[in-house]
Coordinates of C-alpha atoms in Angstrom, one line a residue:
X1 CA -23.8 -6.6 -6.0
X2 CA -24.6 -5.2 -9.3
X3 CA -26.1 -7.6 -12.2
X4 CA -25.4 -7.5 -15.0
X5 CA -27.3 -5.7 -18.0
X6 CA -28.0 -6.8 -21.5
X7 CA -29.4 -5.4 -24.7
X8 CA -29.7 -7.6 -28.0
X9 CA -29.5 -5.9 -31.3
X10 CA -31.8 -7.4 -34.4
X11 CA -30.2 -5.8 -38.2
X12 CA -31.9 -6.4 -41.2
X13 CA -28.2 -6.2 -43.5
X14 CA -25.1 -8.7 -42.4
X15 CA -22.9 -7.1 -44.7
X16 CA -23.7 -4.1 -43.0
X17 CA -22.9 -5.6 -39.7
X18 CA -19.8 -6.4 -40.6
X19 CA -19.2 -3.3 -42.0
X20 CA -20.3 -1.9 -38.9
X21 CA -17.9 -4.3 -36.5
X22 CA -15.1 -3.9 -39.0
X23 CA -11.9 -6.0 -39.9
X24 CA -11.7 -8.7 -37.5
X25 CA -14.3 -7.4 -35.1
X26 CA -12.1 -4.0 -34.4
X27 CA -14.8 -1.4 -33.9
X28 CA -16.2 -3.5 -32.0
X29 CA -13.0 -3.6 -30.0
X30 CA -13.0 0.1 -29.8
X31 CA -16.4 0.3 -28.6
X32 CA -15.3 -2.5 -26.1
X33 CA -12.4 -0.3 -24.7
X34 CA -14.0 3.5 -24.5
X35 CA -17.1 2.0 -22.4
X36 CA -16.1 -0.7 -20.8
X37 CA -19.2 -3.4 -21.9
X38 CA -19.0 -6.9 -23.5
X39 CA -20.2 -7.0 -26.8
X40 CA -20.7 -10.0 -29.0
X41 CA -21.4 -10.5 -32.4
X42 CA -23.2 -13.4 -34.8
X43 CA -24.4 -13.2 -37.4
X44 CA -26.9 -10.2 -37.6
X45 CA -27.3 -10.3 -34.3
X46 CA -25.3 -8.0 -31.3
X47 CA -25.7 -8.3 -27.9
X48 CA -24.3 -5.6 -25.4
X49 CA -23.9 -6.4 -21.8
X50 CA -22.6 -3.9 -19.0
X51 CA -22.9 -3.4 -15.2
X52 CA -23.4 0.5 -15.7
X53 CA -27.1 1.9 -17.7
X54 CA -25.4 4.8 -19.0
X55 CA -22.7 2.9 -20.8
X56 CA -24.9 0.0 -21.8
X57 CA -27.1 3.4 -23.4
X58 CA -23.8 4.9 -25.1
X59 CA -23.0 2.1 -27.1
X60 CA -26.3 0.7 -28.3
X61 CA -26.5 4.2 -28.9
X62 CA -23.6 4.5 -30.7
X63 CA -24.1 1.2 -32.5
X64 CA -27.5 2.2 -34.5
X65 CA -26.5 5.4 -35.1
X66 CA -23.7 4.4 -37.1
X67 CA -25.5 1.1 -38.8
X68 CA -28.0 4.0 -39.6
X69 CA -25.3 6.2 -41.4
X70 CA -23.7 2.8 -43.0
X71 CA -27.4 2.1 -44.8
X72 CA -27.5 5.8 -46.1
X73 CA -24.3 4.8 -47.9
X74 CA -21.9 6.6 -45.2
X75 CA -18.8 4.1 -45.4
X76 CA -17.9 3.8 -41.7
X77 CA -14.1 3.5 -40.6
X78 CA -12.4 2.9 -37.2
X79 CA -11.9 6.8 -36.6
X80 CA -15.5 6.9 -37.4
X81 CA -16.3 4.6 -34.0
X82 CA -13.5 7.0 -31.8
X83 CA -15.9 10.1 -32.6
X84 CA -19.4 8.9 -32.5
X85 CA -18.2 8.1 -28.8
X86 CA -16.9 11.1 -28.4
X87 CA -19.4 12.6 -29.5
X88 CA -22.5 11.0 -27.7
X89 CA -20.9 11.0 -24.2
X90 CA -21.0 14.9 -24.7
X91 CA -24.2 14.6 -25.7
X92 CA -26.5 11.6 -26.2
X93 CA -29.6 13.4 -27.8
X94 CA -26.4 14.0 -30.7
X95 CA -27.2 13.1 -34.6
X96 CA -24.4 11.5 -35.9
X97 CA -26.3 12.1 -39.8
X98 CA -25.9 15.9 -39.2
X99 CA -22.8 15.5 -38.4
X100 CA -20.9 12.9 -40.2
X101 CA -23.1 13.6 -43.5
X102 CA -23.8 17.1 -44.3
X103 CA -20.9 18.8 -44.1
X104 CA -19.1 16.0 -46.6
X105 CA -16.6 16.9 -49.0
X106 CA -15.6 14.9 -52.5
X107 CA -11.6 16.1 -52.5
X108 CA -11.2 13.4 -55.4
X109 CA -11.4 9.9 -56.2
X110 CA -9.3 9.1 -53.2
X111 CA -10.2 10.3 -50.5
X112 CA -14.0 11.9 -49.0
X113 CA -13.6 13.9 -45.6
X114 CA -16.7 14.5 -43.2
X115 CA -16.8 16.5 -39.9
X116 CA -16.0 13.9 -37.0
X117 CA -17.3 16.5 -34.3
X118 CA -19.5 18.7 -34.0
X119 CA -17.2 21.5 -33.9
X120 CA -15.4 20.4 -37.0
X121 CA -18.6 21.0 -38.8
X122 CA -18.8 24.3 -37.2
X123 CA -15.7 24.9 -38.9
X124 CA -16.5 23.6 -41.8
X125 CA -19.8 25.7 -42.2
X126 CA -17.5 28.8 -41.3
X127 CA -15.3 28.4 -43.8
X128 CA -17.9 27.8 -46.4
X129 CA -19.9 30.9 -45.3
X130 CA -16.8 33.4 -44.2
X131 CA -13.5 34.8 -46.2
X132 CA -11.9 34.3 -43.6
X133 CA -11.9 31.8 -41.1
X134 CA -9.3 31.1 -37.7
X135 CA -8.9 27.8 -36.1
X136 CA -7.8 27.9 -33.0
X137 CA -6.8 24.8 -30.5
X138 CA -4.5 22.1 -29.8
X139 CA -3.0 19.8 -32.3
X140 CA -4.6 17.1 -33.9
X141 CA -8.3 18.6 -33.9
X142 CA -8.1 19.1 -37.6
X143 CA -7.6 22.2 -38.2
X144 CA -4.8 22.5 -40.9
X145 CA -6.2 19.1 -42.5
X146 CA -10.1 20.1 -42.9
X147 CA -8.9 23.3 -44.5
X148 CA -6.3 21.7 -47.1
X149 CA -9.4 19.3 -47.8
X150 CA -11.8 22.0 -48.2
X151 CA -9.2 24.3 -50.8
X152 CA -8.8 21.0 -52.6
X153 CA -12.1 20.8 -53.2
X154 CA -12.5 24.0 -54.0
X155 CA -9.8 23.9 -56.8
X156 CA -11.6 20.9 -58.3
X157 CA -14.7 22.6 -58.4
X158 CA -12.7 25.8 -60.3
X159 CA -14.3 28.0 -57.4
X160 CA -10.9 29.2 -56.9
X161 CA -7.9 29.0 -59.1
X162 CA -4.8 28.5 -57.0
X163 CA -4.2 27.2 -53.0
X164 CA -1.5 28.9 -51.1
X165 CA -0.3 27.3 -48.2
X166 CA 2.1 28.9 -45.9
X167 CA 3.9 28.3 -42.8
X168 CA 6.1 30.3 -40.2
X169 CA 9.6 28.8 -39.7
X170 CA 10.3 30.3 -36.5
X171 CA 12.8 27.9 -35.9
X172 CA 14.8 28.3 -39.0
X173 CA 16.2 31.5 -37.2
X174 CA 18.7 30.0 -35.7
X175 CA 19.4 26.8 -37.6
X176 CA 19.1 27.0 -41.3
X177 CA 22.9 28.1 -41.4
X178 CA 23.6 24.4 -40.6
X179 CA 21.5 22.6 -43.1
X180 CA 22.3 21.7 -46.1
X181 CA 20.8 24.3 -49.7
X182 CA 19.4 27.2 -51.1
X183 CA 16.6 29.1 -48.5
X184 CA 14.1 26.9 -50.2
X185 CA 16.0 23.9 -49.5
X186 CA 16.4 24.6 -45.4
X187 CA 12.8 25.8 -44.9
X188 CA 11.3 23.0 -46.3
X189 CA 11.3 20.1 -43.5
X190 CA 9.0 23.2 -41.9
X191 CA 6.5 22.9 -44.7
X192 CA 6.4 18.9 -44.3
X193 CA 3.1 18.3 -42.7
X194 CA 1.4 20.3 -45.6
X195 CA 3.0 18.1 -48.1
X196 CA 1.7 15.6 -45.9
X197 CA -1.9 16.6 -45.8
X198 CA -1.6 16.9 -49.6
X199 CA -0.7 13.4 -50.4
X200 CA -2.7 12.0 -48.3
X201 CA -6.0 13.2 -50.1
X202 CA -4.4 13.1 -53.6
X203 CA -2.6 11.1 -55.9
X204 CA 1.3 11.6 -55.7
X205 CA 1.1 12.5 -59.5
X206 CA -1.5 14.8 -59.1
X207 CA -0.1 16.7 -56.0
X208 CA 3.4 17.2 -58.5
X209 CA 0.9 18.2 -61.4
X210 CA -0.1 20.7 -59.1
X211 CA 2.9 21.8 -57.9
X212 CA 4.6 21.7 -60.9
X213 CA 1.8 24.1 -62.6
X214 CA 1.5 26.8 -59.9
X215 CA -2.2 25.8 -58.8
X216 CA -0.8 24.5 -55.2
X217 CA 1.7 26.8 -53.9
X218 CA 3.6 26.2 -50.8
X219 CA 5.9 28.4 -48.8
X220 CA 7.6 30.0 -46.0
X221 CA 5.3 32.7 -44.6
X222 CA 8.0 35.4 -45.0
X223 CA 7.8 34.3 -49.2
X224 CA 4.3 36.1 -48.7
X225 CA 5.5 39.4 -48.3
X226 CA 4.5 42.1 -51.3
X227 CA 1.9 39.7 -52.8
X228 CA -1.6 40.4 -54.1
X229 CA -3.5 36.6 -53.8
X230 CA -6.4 36.5 -55.7
X231 CA -9.1 34.5 -56.5
X232 CA -7.0 32.3 -53.9
X233 CA -7.4 29.5 -50.9
X234 CA -4.7 30.7 -48.6
X235 CA -4.2 28.8 -45.4
X236 CA -1.9 30.1 -42.5
X237 CA -0.5 26.8 -40.9
X238 CA 1.2 27.5 -37.2
X239 CA 0.1 31.5 -37.1
X240 CA 0.6 31.0 -33.2
X241 CA 4.3 31.1 -33.8
X242 CA 4.2 34.8 -36.1
X243 CA 4.1 38.2 -35.0
X244 CA 1.6 40.8 -35.2
X245 CA 3.8 42.6 -38.1
X246 CA 3.8 39.3 -39.8
X247 CA -0.2 38.3 -39.1
X248 CA -1.3 41.8 -40.2
X249 CA 0.7 41.3 -43.5
X250 CA -0.1 37.5 -43.8
X251 CA -4.2 39.7 -43.6
X252 CA -3.8 41.9 -46.4
X253 CA -2.5 39.5 -48.8
X254 CA -6.2 39.0 -49.7
X255 CA -7.2 39.8 -53.2
X256 CA -10.4 39.6 -54.6
X257 CA -12.4 35.8 -54.8
X258 CA -10.2 34.9 -52.2
X259 CA -11.2 33.0 -48.7
X260 CA -7.7 32.3 -46.2
X261 CA -8.3 30.0 -43.1
X262 CA -5.7 30.5 -40.0
X263 CA -5.2 27.7 -37.6
X264 CA -3.4 27.5 -34.8
X265 CA -2.3 26.4 -31.1
X266 CA -2.0 29.6 -28.5
X267 CA -0.5 27.4 -25.8
X268 CA 2.1 26.7 -28.3
X269 CA 4.2 29.3 -29.1
X270 CA 7.9 29.1 -30.3
X271 CA 8.1 32.7 -30.4
X272 CA 12.1 33.2 -28.7
X273 CA 11.7 35.7 -25.7
X274 CA 9.0 37.8 -24.7
X275 CA 7.5 37.8 -28.4
X276 CA 4.1 38.9 -28.6
X277 CA 2.1 36.1 -30.7
X278 CA 0.5 37.6 -33.7
X279 CA -2.2 34.9 -33.4
X280 CA -3.0 35.6 -29.7
X281 CA -3.0 39.2 -31.1
X282 CA -5.7 39.1 -33.5
X283 CA -8.8 37.7 -31.2
X284 CA -8.2 41.0 -29.5
X285 CA -8.1 43.4 -32.5
X286 CA -10.3 41.4 -34.7
X287 CA -12.9 40.1 -32.4
X288 CA -15.7 42.5 -33.6
X289 CA -15.1 42.5 -37.3
X290 CA -17.8 41.8 -39.5
X291 CA -17.0 38.7 -42.1
X292 CA -14.1 36.8 -39.4
X293 CA -15.2 33.9 -37.6
X294 CA -13.0 32.1 -35.0
X295 CA -13.9 28.5 -33.9
X296 CA -12.2 27.0 -31.0
X297 CA -11.1 23.7 -30.6
X298 CA -10.6 21.4 -27.4
X299 CA -9.4 18.0 -26.4
X300 CA -12.6 16.7 -27.1
X301 CA -12.0 17.0 -30.7
X302 CA -9.1 15.8 -31.4
X303 CA -9.0 12.7 -33.2
X304 CA -5.8 11.7 -33.5
X305 CA -5.1 8.1 -31.0
X306 CA -7.7 8.3 -28.4
X307 CA -4.2 8.7 -26.1
X308 CA -3.6 12.3 -27.7
X309 CA -6.4 12.9 -25.8
X310 CA -5.8 12.3 -22.0
X311 CA -2.3 13.7 -22.6
X312 CA -3.9 17.2 -24.2
X313 CA -5.9 17.0 -20.5
X314 CA -3.0 15.7 -18.3
X315 CA -0.8 18.9 -19.4
X316 CA -3.7 21.5 -19.2
X317 CA -4.5 20.1 -15.2
X318 CA -0.8 19.7 -14.6
X319 CA -0.5 23.8 -16.2
X320 CA -3.3 24.8 -13.9
X321 CA -1.9 23.1 -10.7
X322 CA 1.0 24.8 -10.6
X323 CA -0.9 28.1 -11.2
X324 CA 0.1 28.5 -14.8
X325 CA -4.1 28.4 -16.4
X326 CA -3.2 27.7 -20.3
X327 CA -4.0 30.4 -22.6
X328 CA -8.1 30.5 -22.8
X329 CA -8.3 28.5 -26.4
X330 CA -11.1 26.5 -24.6
X331 CA -14.7 26.4 -26.4
X332 CA -16.7 28.3 -24.6
X333 CA -21.0 26.5 -24.2
X334 CA -22.0 29.6 -26.6
X335 CA -18.5 29.3 -28.4
X336 CA -16.9 32.2 -28.3
X337 CA -16.5 32.9 -31.9
X338 CA -17.0 36.9 -33.5
X339 CA -20.7 38.3 -33.9
X340 CA -21.6 38.5 -37.0
X341 CA -23.3 41.5 -38.4
X342 CA -25.5 41.5 -41.1
X343 CA -24.1 41.6 -44.4
X344 CA -25.3 45.7 -45.3
X345 CA -26.0 45.8 -49.2

């Protein structure tokens, strides 16, 4: 019978330890659930016990690195604990300070945004460096949420004059006639996730002020036709549901001083019949175009409930067993983003 292994962690600041443990010890419960170890906390000491050395090392590494983050002034939330375990279970040498703190965006007094995975960090860096970024991967990986956060940060710093948030209302083709109201009222349900992201980051009154003042615009993709968007931060969400013609139309809306982020999940195309997804086609068309970057997320980057990542993985395995392999959006070891050529002077 395997003997229990244990490690005792002694910290110097009891207040920091309480923050590390979380309200009613919820953060420690997360560590227990995700690693299978036993944890006891007494004052400034935490004891970890496990029958498995790798699980013990993972829990210890996670707690030590998050305590160091708290010491540096970073406020740790329950989702940080989930993210830390996920990151360190894949790479025990990962430096959480570099991942969590280097790409922090102070969106408002209500919200500070930091990446919760190495891919999220790469995505934020790409948005800062490139004028056009594609974020491709499953739901819950933060593709749109992070893009909205950066857009608000840019707007508050006056790096852009307005934010344009667009979505294709694919389902609206058949159902709009049964919904009450004018065209805007009919497509509003399809734009609701974008409003939700804004309200999570800004006070309600501030969101209304920016919307009414035209500094933030949320609209169906069809409303982009014929426009030139200068000094704007433009986000196209659910881009897998664009046709190639719509995608080309959107991409050619970019004006001087603008940035664009396009997000979507190419395994969840809702276009009718055998219609080609503009997002899927864009990877082939734009793969070698300089100034553009593709960033790929997978189930390991999911930051919703931990069960979501397992659900995504289960569906992928199910499709593979049926011989219908999902489109290759998986992250490659070398990262399948476009080759960036040196910028010409």
